Every structure is written in structure tokens, then in C-alpha cells.
Short mmCIF file of C-alpha atoms in Angstrom, two decimals:
data_model
loop_
_atom_site.label_atom_id
_atom_site.label_comp_id
_atom_site.label_asym_id
_atom_site.label_seq_id
_atom_site.Cartn_x
_atom_site.Cartn_y
_atom_site.Cartn_z
CA LEU A 8 -21.43 94.11 -161.40
CA PHE A 9 -19.61 97.44 -161.64
CA ARG A 10 -20.95 100.91 -161.79
CA LEU A 11 -18.62 102.66 -164.61
CA ASP A 12 -17.88 106.04 -163.32
CA ARG A 13 -14.95 107.33 -165.63
CA ILE A 14 -13.41 105.90 -169.06
CA GLU A 15 -10.30 107.14 -170.58
CA MET A 16 -9.90 106.26 -174.30
CA ALA A 17 -6.28 106.59 -175.41
CA GLU A 18 -3.64 104.39 -176.05
CA ALA A 19 -4.85 102.24 -173.18
CA GLN A 20 -8.24 102.11 -171.95
CA MET A 21 -8.63 103.32 -168.07
CA VAL A 22 -11.66 102.58 -166.29
CA GLU A 23 -12.76 103.62 -162.82
CA ALA A 24 -15.54 101.50 -161.68
CA VAL A 25 -17.36 100.55 -158.29
CA ARG A 26 -18.61 97.31 -157.63
CA ILE A 27 -22.47 97.50 -156.86
CA ASP A 28 -25.25 95.05 -155.55
CA PRO A 29 -28.18 95.92 -157.95
CA GLY A 30 -30.71 95.19 -155.02
CA ALA A 31 -29.56 98.63 -153.79
CA TYR A 32 -31.35 100.57 -156.70
CA GLU A 33 -34.86 98.72 -156.26
CA PRO A 34 -37.68 100.44 -154.84
CA ALA A 35 -38.04 99.20 -150.93
CA ASP A 36 -41.22 97.91 -150.00
CA VAL A 37 -41.56 100.31 -146.94
CA PRO A 38 -44.40 102.39 -146.00
CA GLU A 39 -43.93 106.02 -146.34
CA ASP A 40 -44.43 108.23 -143.62
CA LEU A 41 -47.02 110.47 -144.52
CA PRO A 42 -48.24 113.66 -142.68
CA ARG A 43 -51.58 112.78 -140.63
CA ALA A 44 -54.24 115.32 -139.86
CA SER A 45 -55.94 115.27 -136.64
CA ALA A 46 -59.41 116.25 -136.13
CA PHE A 47 -59.95 119.66 -134.70
CA VAL A 48 -61.30 119.45 -131.37
CA ALA A 49 -63.12 123.09 -130.24
CA PRO A 50 -62.42 124.06 -126.70
CA THR A 51 -65.57 123.41 -124.45
CA PRO A 52 -66.41 125.50 -121.75
CA VAL A 53 -65.41 124.73 -118.14
CA ALA A 54 -67.59 124.46 -115.10
CA PRO A 55 -66.44 126.83 -112.41
CA PHE A 56 -67.55 126.37 -108.77
CA PHE A 57 -67.29 129.57 -106.54
CA MET A 58 -66.82 128.87 -102.78
CA ASP A 59 -67.24 131.05 -99.99
CA LEU A 60 -65.77 128.61 -97.28
CA PRO A 61 -64.96 128.83 -93.61
CA LEU A 62 -61.57 128.62 -92.98
CA LEU A 63 -59.98 125.05 -93.49
CA THR A 64 -56.69 125.28 -91.86
CA GLY A 65 -56.42 128.58 -90.45
CA ASP A 66 -53.69 129.66 -93.22
CA GLU A 67 -56.37 130.79 -95.61
CA VAL A 68 -57.11 134.69 -96.31
CA PRO A 69 -60.37 134.55 -94.25
CA HIS A 70 -62.58 136.67 -96.71
CA ALA A 71 -61.16 135.20 -100.01
CA PRO A 72 -63.11 132.72 -101.85
CA HIS A 73 -62.13 129.23 -103.54
CA LEU A 74 -62.61 128.54 -107.08
CA ALA A 75 -62.85 124.84 -108.11
CA VAL A 76 -62.76 124.26 -111.84
CA THR A 77 -63.34 121.10 -114.12
CA ALA A 78 -64.05 120.22 -117.61
CA ASP A 79 -64.28 117.05 -119.71
CA PRO A 80 -61.90 117.21 -121.56
CA TRP A 81 -59.61 119.49 -119.62
CA PRO A 82 -58.27 122.26 -121.38
CA GLY A 83 -54.75 121.97 -119.66
CA THR A 84 -54.73 125.45 -117.99
CA VAL A 85 -57.57 127.73 -117.14
CA ALA A 86 -57.71 131.33 -116.85
CA VAL A 87 -59.68 133.62 -114.75
CA TYR A 88 -60.41 137.14 -115.29
CA GLY A 89 -62.11 139.47 -113.24
CA ALA A 90 -63.22 143.24 -113.01
CA PRO A 91 -65.73 145.32 -111.16
CA SER A 92 -67.94 146.04 -114.14
CA ASP A 93 -68.27 143.65 -117.43
CA GLU A 94 -65.47 145.30 -119.21
CA GLY A 95 -61.67 146.17 -118.53
CA TYR A 96 -60.92 142.22 -117.32
CA ALA A 97 -57.71 141.84 -115.74
CA LEU A 98 -55.97 138.27 -115.75
CA GLU A 99 -56.26 137.27 -111.79
CA GLU A 100 -55.36 133.61 -111.96
CA ILE A 101 -54.04 130.59 -113.81
CA ILE A 102 -55.29 127.22 -112.66
CA ALA A 103 -53.39 124.68 -113.45
CA ALA A 104 -54.88 121.55 -112.03
CA ARG A 105 -58.60 120.19 -112.06
CA SER A 106 -60.48 119.73 -109.10
CA ILE A 107 -62.54 116.61 -108.13
CA VAL A 108 -65.93 117.32 -108.68
CA GLY A 109 -69.04 115.11 -108.64
CA VAL A 110 -72.87 115.27 -108.72
CA THR A 111 -75.05 113.00 -105.84
CA GLU A 112 -77.00 110.67 -107.18
CA THR A 113 -78.81 110.06 -103.97
CA PRO A 114 -80.25 112.26 -101.23
CA LEU A 115 -78.36 113.12 -98.20
CA PRO A 116 -80.73 113.58 -95.05
CA ALA A 117 -79.36 115.81 -91.99
CA GLY A 118 -77.00 113.91 -90.01
CA PRO A 119 -75.67 113.90 -86.64
CA LEU A 120 -73.03 116.59 -85.24
CA GLY A 121 -70.16 115.85 -83.22
CA ARG A 122 -70.23 111.72 -84.04
CA TRP A 123 -70.14 109.50 -87.05
CA ASP A 124 -72.98 109.46 -89.30
CA ARG A 125 -73.79 106.18 -89.86
CA GLY A 126 -76.58 106.38 -92.25
CA ALA A 127 -77.89 105.75 -95.74
CA ASP A 128 -74.61 105.53 -97.96
CA LEU A 129 -74.07 108.69 -100.25
CA GLN A 130 -74.06 107.96 -103.87
CA LEU A 131 -72.16 110.49 -106.05
CA ARG A 132 -70.56 110.06 -109.35
CA LEU A 133 -67.40 112.09 -110.36
CA ILE A 134 -66.68 114.04 -113.27
CA SER A 135 -63.01 112.96 -113.28
CA GLY A 136 -60.62 111.91 -110.60
CA SER A 137 -60.92 109.07 -107.74
CA LEU A 138 -61.84 109.14 -103.94
CA GLU A 139 -59.94 106.71 -101.26
CA ALA A 140 -60.73 105.34 -98.11
CA ARG A 141 -58.70 106.88 -94.87
CA ASP A 142 -58.80 105.60 -91.19
CA SER A 143 -60.72 107.17 -88.74
CA LEU A 144 -57.44 108.78 -87.33
CA ALA A 145 -56.71 110.67 -90.46
CA VAL A 146 -60.31 111.70 -91.14
CA LEU A 147 -60.21 113.28 -87.25
CA ASN A 148 -57.08 115.01 -88.60
CA GLY A 149 -58.56 116.59 -91.56
CA GLU A 150 -58.09 114.28 -94.09
CA ASN A 151 -61.00 113.36 -96.65
CA ALA A 152 -62.99 116.65 -96.73
CA LEU A 153 -65.34 117.95 -99.20
CA ALA A 154 -68.05 120.60 -99.69
CA ILE A 155 -71.60 119.66 -100.95
CA GLY A 156 -73.87 122.47 -101.80
CA ASP A 157 -76.31 123.73 -104.59
CA GLY A 158 -73.81 125.55 -106.57
CA SER A 159 -74.08 128.88 -105.23
CA ASN A 160 -71.08 130.56 -103.65
CA GLY A 161 -72.48 130.51 -100.10
CA ASN A 162 -74.04 127.19 -99.55
CA TRP A 163 -71.62 124.67 -98.83
CA GLU A 164 -71.55 122.00 -95.81
CA ILE A 165 -68.30 120.50 -95.19
CA ILE A 166 -68.23 116.83 -94.46
CA GLN A 167 -65.68 114.18 -94.45
CA PHE A 168 -65.78 110.50 -94.92
CA ARG A 169 -64.13 107.18 -94.20
CA GLU A 170 -65.08 104.71 -96.53
CA ALA A 171 -65.19 105.49 -100.17
CA GLU A 172 -66.74 102.03 -102.35
CA LEU A 173 -66.30 102.08 -106.19
CA VAL A 174 -69.29 100.69 -107.42
CA ALA A 175 -69.21 101.60 -111.05
CA PRO A 176 -66.99 103.61 -113.50
CA ASN A 177 -66.49 107.16 -111.58
CA THR A 178 -69.21 106.40 -109.27
CA TYR A 179 -68.76 105.85 -105.08
CA LEU A 180 -70.76 104.91 -101.98
CA LEU A 181 -69.57 107.27 -99.14
CA ARG A 182 -69.76 105.77 -95.43
CA GLY A 183 -68.46 106.87 -92.16
CA ARG A 184 -69.38 110.70 -92.32
CA LEU A 185 -68.86 113.54 -89.97
CA ARG A 186 -71.44 116.46 -90.86
CA GLY A 187 -71.52 120.13 -90.23
CA GLN A 188 -67.81 120.45 -90.18
CA LEU A 189 -65.79 123.79 -89.57
CA GLY A 190 -69.29 125.21 -88.35
CA SER A 191 -70.92 124.49 -91.29
CA ASP A 192 -73.67 122.66 -89.38
CA GLY A 193 -75.68 126.29 -89.64
CA LEU A 194 -75.70 125.53 -93.59
CA MET A 195 -77.01 121.79 -93.06
CA PRO A 196 -80.54 121.53 -94.61
CA GLU A 197 -83.18 119.00 -93.99
CA VAL A 198 -82.08 117.00 -96.92
CA TRP A 199 -79.25 117.62 -99.67
CA PRO A 200 -81.58 116.54 -102.92
CA GLU A 201 -80.02 114.15 -105.94
CA GLY A 202 -78.09 116.44 -108.08
CA SER A 203 -76.30 118.48 -105.42
CA PHE A 204 -72.70 119.33 -106.30
CA VAL A 205 -69.57 117.80 -104.28
CA VAL A 206 -65.97 119.28 -104.31
CA LEU A 207 -63.05 117.59 -102.79
CA LEU A 208 -61.12 119.69 -100.53
CA ASP A 209 -57.86 118.37 -100.94
CA GLY A 210 -56.01 121.30 -101.88
CA THR A 211 -56.46 121.82 -105.43
CA PRO A 212 -59.29 124.48 -105.17
CA GLN A 213 -57.66 127.89 -105.36
CA GLN A 214 -58.21 130.89 -103.15
CA LEU A 215 -58.84 133.86 -105.52
CA ASP A 216 -56.97 137.27 -104.47
CA LEU A 217 -59.82 139.15 -103.43
CA PRO A 218 -59.25 142.59 -102.28
CA LEU A 219 -60.80 143.22 -98.74
CA ASP A 220 -62.47 146.26 -100.18
CA GLN A 221 -64.49 144.02 -102.68
CA ARG A 222 -65.97 141.86 -100.16
CA ARG A 223 -69.95 141.94 -100.25
CA ILE A 224 -69.51 143.71 -103.83
CA ALA A 225 -70.70 142.09 -106.80
CA ARG A 226 -67.81 141.23 -109.35
CA HIS A 227 -67.60 140.03 -112.78
CA TYR A 228 -65.59 136.71 -113.64
CA LEU A 229 -64.60 135.24 -117.14
CA ILE A 230 -63.41 131.51 -116.89
CA GLY A 231 -62.09 129.48 -119.69
CA PRO A 232 -59.23 127.94 -121.42
CA ALA A 233 -55.89 129.93 -121.11
CA ARG A 234 -54.86 129.16 -124.53
CA ARG A 235 -57.49 131.54 -125.67
CA GLY A 236 -58.55 135.07 -125.08
CA TYR A 237 -61.27 135.93 -122.99
CA GLU A 238 -63.34 137.09 -125.94
CA ASP A 239 -63.63 133.14 -126.85
CA PRO A 240 -67.28 131.81 -126.60
CA SER A 241 -65.70 128.99 -124.54
CA TYR A 242 -65.48 131.38 -121.50
CA VAL A 243 -68.00 131.20 -118.77
CA HIS A 244 -69.15 134.44 -117.20
CA ARG A 245 -70.26 134.69 -113.66
CA ILE A 246 -71.21 137.57 -111.46
CA GLU A 247 -70.37 136.68 -107.71
CA ALA A 248 -70.40 138.72 -104.30
CA PHE A 249 -68.66 137.00 -101.16
CA ASP A 250 -69.58 137.50 -97.72
CA GLY A 251 -66.05 136.38 -96.67
CA ASN A 252 -67.42 133.36 -94.62
CA GLY A 253 -63.80 132.63 -93.12
CA LEU A 254 -64.71 135.58 -90.86
CA ARG A 255 -68.13 134.33 -89.69
CA PRO A 256 -68.67 133.23 -86.02
CA TYR A 257 -69.55 129.46 -85.35
CA ALA A 258 -73.00 128.90 -83.89
CA PRO A 259 -73.09 128.63 -79.88
CA VAL A 260 -73.48 125.27 -78.51
CA HIS A 261 -74.98 123.56 -75.71
CA LEU A 262 -77.78 126.09 -75.37
CA ARG A 263 -79.91 125.78 -72.21
CA LEU A 264 -83.17 127.22 -70.95
CA SER A 265 -83.72 126.84 -67.06
CA GLY A 266 -86.97 127.66 -66.18
CA ALA A 267 -90.52 128.16 -67.88
CA LEU A 268 -92.71 130.89 -69.20
CA GLY A 269 -94.48 132.71 -66.45
CA ALA A 270 -91.34 132.81 -64.25
CA ASP A 271 -87.68 133.63 -64.90
CA VAL A 272 -86.10 132.34 -67.22
CA ALA A 273 -82.28 131.98 -67.39
CA VAL A 274 -80.49 130.91 -70.49
CA SER A 275 -76.82 129.77 -71.00
CA TRP A 276 -74.49 128.39 -73.91
CA ILE A 277 -70.86 127.84 -74.88
CA ARG A 278 -69.29 129.61 -77.42
CA ARG A 279 -67.18 128.17 -80.29
CA THR A 280 -64.16 129.45 -82.23
CA ARG A 281 -63.13 129.36 -85.93
CA ILE A 282 -59.51 129.46 -85.11
CA GLU A 283 -57.26 127.07 -82.91
CA GLY A 284 -60.04 125.39 -81.48
CA ASP A 285 -58.53 122.10 -81.16
CA SER A 286 -55.99 122.71 -78.48
CA TRP A 287 -56.76 120.64 -75.12
CA ASP A 288 -54.34 122.70 -72.91
CA LEU A 289 -56.03 125.89 -72.49
CA PRO A 290 -58.65 126.46 -70.52
CA ASP A 291 -61.07 128.03 -73.18
CA VAL A 292 -60.71 128.10 -76.89
CA PRO A 293 -59.34 131.70 -78.27
CA LEU A 294 -61.95 134.25 -78.71
CA GLY A 295 -61.27 134.63 -82.42
CA GLU A 296 -62.77 138.16 -82.62
CA ALA A 297 -62.20 141.57 -81.51
CA ARG A 298 -64.53 141.37 -78.62
CA GLU A 299 -66.96 138.91 -76.93
CA GLN A 300 -70.42 139.85 -77.87
CA TYR A 301 -73.93 137.86 -78.38
CA ARG A 302 -77.08 139.06 -80.21
CA VAL A 303 -80.03 137.72 -78.53
CA ARG A 304 -83.44 137.59 -79.99
CA ILE A 305 -87.06 136.39 -79.16
CA LEU A 306 -89.03 135.52 -82.43
CA ARG A 307 -92.43 134.26 -83.14
CA GLY A 308 -92.19 132.90 -86.51
CA GLN A 309 -90.61 135.70 -88.70
CA THR A 310 -91.55 138.35 -86.20
CA LEU A 311 -89.07 139.91 -84.03
CA LEU A 312 -90.23 140.41 -80.34
CA ARG A 313 -86.97 141.52 -78.84
CA GLU A 314 -83.27 141.79 -79.67
CA ASP A 315 -80.70 142.29 -77.04
CA ILE A 316 -76.66 142.45 -77.20
CA THR A 317 -74.91 140.79 -74.42
CA THR A 318 -71.32 140.19 -73.41
CA GLN A 319 -71.68 137.16 -71.43
CA SER A 320 -72.51 133.55 -72.62
CA ALA A 321 -75.77 133.93 -70.29
CA TRP A 322 -79.02 136.01 -70.19
CA ALA A 323 -81.86 136.19 -68.12
CA TYR A 324 -85.37 136.80 -69.46
CA ASP A 325 -87.54 137.90 -66.73
CA LEU A 326 -91.22 138.71 -66.19
CA ALA A 327 -91.37 141.91 -67.05
CA MET A 328 -89.36 141.40 -70.29
CA GLN A 329 -91.76 138.54 -71.00
CA ALA A 330 -95.02 140.61 -70.30
CA ALA A 331 -93.49 143.52 -72.44
CA ASP A 332 -92.85 141.13 -75.46
CA THR A 333 -96.17 139.25 -74.98
CA VAL A 334 -94.27 136.14 -75.44
CA LEU A 335 -96.03 132.96 -75.90
CA PRO A 336 -95.09 128.97 -75.46
CA GLY A 337 -93.65 128.02 -78.96
CA ASP A 338 -91.90 131.00 -79.51
CA MET A 339 -88.60 130.91 -80.36
CA PHE A 340 -85.09 132.28 -78.43
CA GLU A 341 -82.02 132.56 -80.52
CA VAL A 342 -78.24 133.49 -79.92
CA ALA A 343 -75.52 134.40 -82.46
CA GLN A 344 -72.23 135.38 -81.71
CA LEU A 345 -71.08 138.74 -83.40
CA SER A 346 -68.00 139.67 -85.11
CA ASP A 347 -67.16 143.39 -85.97
CA ARG A 348 -65.95 142.38 -89.33
CA PHE A 349 -68.40 139.70 -90.30
CA GLY A 350 -71.68 140.45 -88.36
CA ALA A 351 -73.82 138.04 -86.63
CA GLY A 352 -72.77 134.40 -87.07
CA PHE A 353 -74.79 131.40 -87.48
CA ALA A 354 -77.51 131.04 -84.51
CA ALA A 355 -78.50 128.57 -82.12
CA ARG A 356 -82.18 128.14 -81.30
CA ALA A 357 -84.43 126.76 -78.59
CA VAL A 358 -88.23 126.74 -78.14
CA LEU A 359 -89.58 128.58 -75.00
CA GLU A 360 -92.13 126.50 -73.23
#
């Protein structure tokens, strides 16, 4: 078979033709690639968690808060806009990674300090991500740290865990915990109830660039998908003020009262430090403050009977002071280290007898 392309009709006939296969002109039974329409997925609000944390490694800006963000589905990147009032917002941060955030499904009672908490397992459900077990040495070196709190920016206890057992999709049991880490023992309640939030401190939550003069001043934030403007309904509005808890002194430890009321009472304690406190090569840990000062108080419930300032990690409560205060057995002694930049840190307490 040929396809005739050209014929000349003269004394001789000239024909130009091409041999063909008729099958090439038959329609092929191949599905056409038609354009596909995908359903529109509206952006959903993200869940931001502001965390005014103690110093985690010592390299952080002490007064600046951390921000952890999660969402399902994750929008890819999240923008953070800030302003002193609810207008004139400026871009402050672009967050590219979703933090590992979860919610507890069992209560977590107060645990021991300075040793492993072998109490009941803590069950929690993650919004996304996963947890891994670590050996004891890795945990003691700072691995597997997470913050547990009620969602407010300043109420986060730092805990660590060795074991994380996956018992259901995104659901874990945590065992082998260390409680009240990095001085957060002052925030440990009698129990963290079911429904408390947890945020894994794996380096994903970012510190915001908060000017020092904005500490303890309410500031407006808009957080949402970076591909949309902050006027979009998907943006979440928050008003937050931060104390700068990286500057807060730890509570003193080993508080001892020698003697009983009706005679002179000698009180002593040992200070802790929020910076470089893990070295065993020095006779004492660094002070971490401009000067060593403590606030001493005598309390009856919420009533302040006496307040004093001392520069020594010891104090004497003599008979004349007791008479002036009309102190009674059951009243409380309280001592807190002072910071020139933060004020009084967490307090250690003991009952007067």
C-alpha cells in the first residue's frame, strides 16, 4: 500500500508515493491525559504555644520566649507577626518545622527531685511526630526533654524520660522520668491533670527576637500560614507578656532549721545556679547573678510577718524577732535568691516548729 503524494500527467506519468501501514491512521486505544481538578483545601488555624522557659543549654537569650507551632494539616511554613498594639504588625519569624506537641491522657502527680521517678506511666497522644527511648546516660546528658504545662506561657515544668512505648497510633507511655529539671521544680503542681500539653524540646521550638525593653510588656502576635497575609481568617491572635524566666534564680536547696521556736533558730541553705552548674571541678557553682542576695520571709498563710534581705546563705531568727512577729508553730519560713534583673526567684520553704 502506498500514499500518493504527487502525479505528473505528461507523455509519461510520474508518480511520487510513500509506502504506508494503514494501522498508523487508525485511532489508538489509549486513554487521554485529561486535566484533573483537585478539591480546594482551606487553610486551617495553627496551634501556637508560647513558652517562657529557663535556660536549656545556656546559649539562649535569657529573656526571650520560645514558640512551638503545630497544625494538622501542616501548612508548610508559618509566619509570626508582632506589634505593640493590634495594628502595624511586622514579620518577626518564619517557622519551617512543625513541633512535636501532644496532650496527656492520664494525670501526672508530683514526683521526686534529683532521682528517677518510677511512678505510674504517663500516657499522652501526639498531634504529629514520634518519640524515642534513650538510655540513662543520654538522658542525663540532656536528651528527651519535654515541657509539660497548661498552655500559658510561663507555666511549664521541664521533665525528661528514658522509655517511650508506642501503645496505639500516636499514643505513648512514658517511663523513667526526671522531674523539675532546670529549676522548674518551683512550677511542679500536686498533679498535672489529664489534658495538659506537652512539647518536645528537641530544638524545633524557636526563640523569638524579643527586645529587652519589651519584657513584661503585653505584645500582640498573629500566627498563621506564611503563604497568606495576616488579615486571613486562618491567623491566630495572641496577646502575651513574658517575664524572661531564663533570668529567674533557682530555689535554694538543703534548707535546714536548727532549733525550735522559743529559742534562737539558725537557718541555712545551699544556693543553686542557672548557668554552668554541672561542673565538678570548682569548689562552688558560679553565682550567675551580679551579687549574692536572698529574700527571707516569715509567713502565716498569706500574711507577711517579716521580710529581710541577707547576703549570706544563713540567717538567725532570735527570740526578740520572734516576739516582735508574734510567730507561732506552723508559721512558714521562706527563702528565695534575688536577681537584679528578675527579682526573687523560686522559694524554698520550711515549717517553723
